[in-house]
Phi, psi and omega in degrees: 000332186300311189280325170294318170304282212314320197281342190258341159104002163251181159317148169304303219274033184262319202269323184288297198289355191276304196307278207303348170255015176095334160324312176224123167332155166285179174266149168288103200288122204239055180091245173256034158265150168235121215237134181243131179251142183348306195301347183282348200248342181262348167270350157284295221266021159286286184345302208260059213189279178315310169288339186303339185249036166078018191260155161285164160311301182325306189298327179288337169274005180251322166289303159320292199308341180279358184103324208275099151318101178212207197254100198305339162326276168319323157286337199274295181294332158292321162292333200273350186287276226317318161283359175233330206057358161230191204225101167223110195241158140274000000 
Protein backbone atom coordinates (compact mmCIF):
# COMPACT_ATOMS: atom_id res chain seq x y z
CA UNK A 1 0.00 0.00 0.00
CA UNK A 2 3.22 2.31 0.85
CA UNK A 3 3.98 2.00 -2.75
CA UNK A 4 0.93 2.63 -4.80
CA UNK A 5 0.34 6.09 -2.40
CA UNK A 6 3.85 6.92 -3.06
CA UNK A 7 3.27 6.23 -6.82
CA UNK A 8 -0.23 7.95 -7.16
CA UNK A 9 1.22 11.19 -5.06
CA UNK A 10 -1.52 10.58 -2.16
CA UNK A 11 -1.44 9.16 1.63
CA UNK A 12 -1.80 5.36 2.69
CA UNK A 13 -4.44 6.73 4.86
CA UNK A 14 -5.97 8.14 1.42
CA UNK A 15 -5.76 4.76 -0.51
CA UNK A 16 -7.21 3.02 2.78
CA UNK A 17 -10.28 5.81 3.24
CA UNK A 18 -10.97 5.27 -0.61
CA UNK A 19 -11.03 1.46 -0.07
CA UNK A 20 -13.71 1.47 2.70
CA UNK A 21 -15.98 4.11 0.81
CA UNK A 22 -16.17 2.01 -2.37
CA UNK A 23 -13.92 4.04 -4.65
CA UNK A 24 -11.19 1.73 -5.02
CA UNK A 25 -11.10 -1.87 -5.40
CA UNK A 26 -9.25 -4.41 -2.58
CA UNK A 27 -6.15 -5.42 -3.38
CA UNK A 28 -5.35 -9.20 -4.51
CA UNK A 29 -4.58 -10.96 -1.21
CA UNK A 30 -1.26 -13.03 -1.74
CA UNK A 31 -1.20 -15.30 1.87
CA UNK A 32 -0.75 -11.90 4.14
CA UNK A 33 0.11 -9.40 1.28
CA UNK A 34 -1.78 -7.55 -0.19
CA UNK A 35 -0.71 -6.75 -4.01
CA UNK A 36 -1.88 -3.52 -5.83
CA UNK A 37 -2.31 -3.65 -9.71
CA UNK A 38 -1.78 -0.97 -12.23
CA UNK A 39 -5.76 -0.52 -12.24
CA UNK A 40 -5.38 0.42 -8.71
CA UNK A 41 -3.05 3.34 -9.58
CA UNK A 42 -5.11 4.10 -12.32
CA UNK A 43 -8.29 4.51 -10.64
CA UNK A 44 -6.43 6.82 -7.83
CA UNK A 45 -5.16 8.78 -10.51
CA UNK A 46 -8.79 9.21 -11.85
CA UNK A 47 -10.09 9.82 -8.50
CA UNK A 48 -7.65 12.58 -8.17
CA UNK A 49 -8.30 14.12 -11.93
CA UNK A 50 -11.82 14.25 -11.09
CA UNK A 51 -11.67 15.93 -7.76
CA UNK A 52 -9.04 18.50 -9.12
CA UNK A 53 -12.21 19.52 -11.47
CA UNK A 54 -14.05 20.08 -8.72
CA UNK A 55 -16.50 16.64 -8.34
CA UNK A 56 -17.40 15.31 -4.59
CA UNK A 57 -16.53 11.65 -3.83
CA UNK A 58 -20.70 10.88 -4.06
CA UNK A 59 -19.90 11.86 -8.03
CA UNK A 60 -16.79 10.12 -8.22
CA UNK A 61 -17.66 7.26 -7.25
CA UNK A 62 -20.74 7.19 -9.83
CA UNK A 63 -18.68 8.15 -12.32
CA UNK A 64 -15.63 5.57 -11.40
CA UNK A 65 -18.46 2.92 -11.58
CA UNK A 66 -19.40 3.67 -15.22
CA UNK A 67 -15.77 2.42 -16.50
CA UNK A 68 -15.33 4.34 -18.96
CA UNK A 69 -11.64 6.90 -18.78
CA UNK A 70 -12.62 10.08 -19.53
CA UNK A 71 -12.74 13.23 -18.91
CA UNK A 72 -15.47 14.53 -15.80
CA UNK A 73 -16.80 16.95 -18.10
CA UNK A 74 -17.56 14.69 -20.41
CA UNK A 75 -18.38 11.88 -17.48
CA UNK A 76 -20.61 14.66 -16.07
CA UNK A 77 -22.58 15.25 -19.25
CA UNK A 78 -23.05 11.64 -19.99
CA UNK A 79 -24.45 11.26 -16.20
CA UNK A 80 -26.57 13.89 -16.60
CA UNK A 81 -28.25 12.49 -20.47
CA UNK A 82 -28.66 9.14 -18.81
CA UNK A 83 -30.63 10.76 -15.75
CA UNK A 84 -32.57 13.32 -17.76
CA UNK A 85 -32.53 11.70 -21.35
CA UNK A 86 -31.14 15.44 -22.69
CA UNK A 87 -28.35 17.62 -21.84
CA UNK A 88 -30.00 21.14 -20.80
CA UNK A 89 -27.30 22.60 -18.70
CA UNK A 90 -26.11 26.58 -17.52
Amino acid sequence: VEELARAAGVAVDTVRFYQTRGLLPAPKRVGRRAVYERRHLEVLQRIKRYQAEGLPLAVVKKLLATGAPRSAKAALLAAVTDQRGETALT
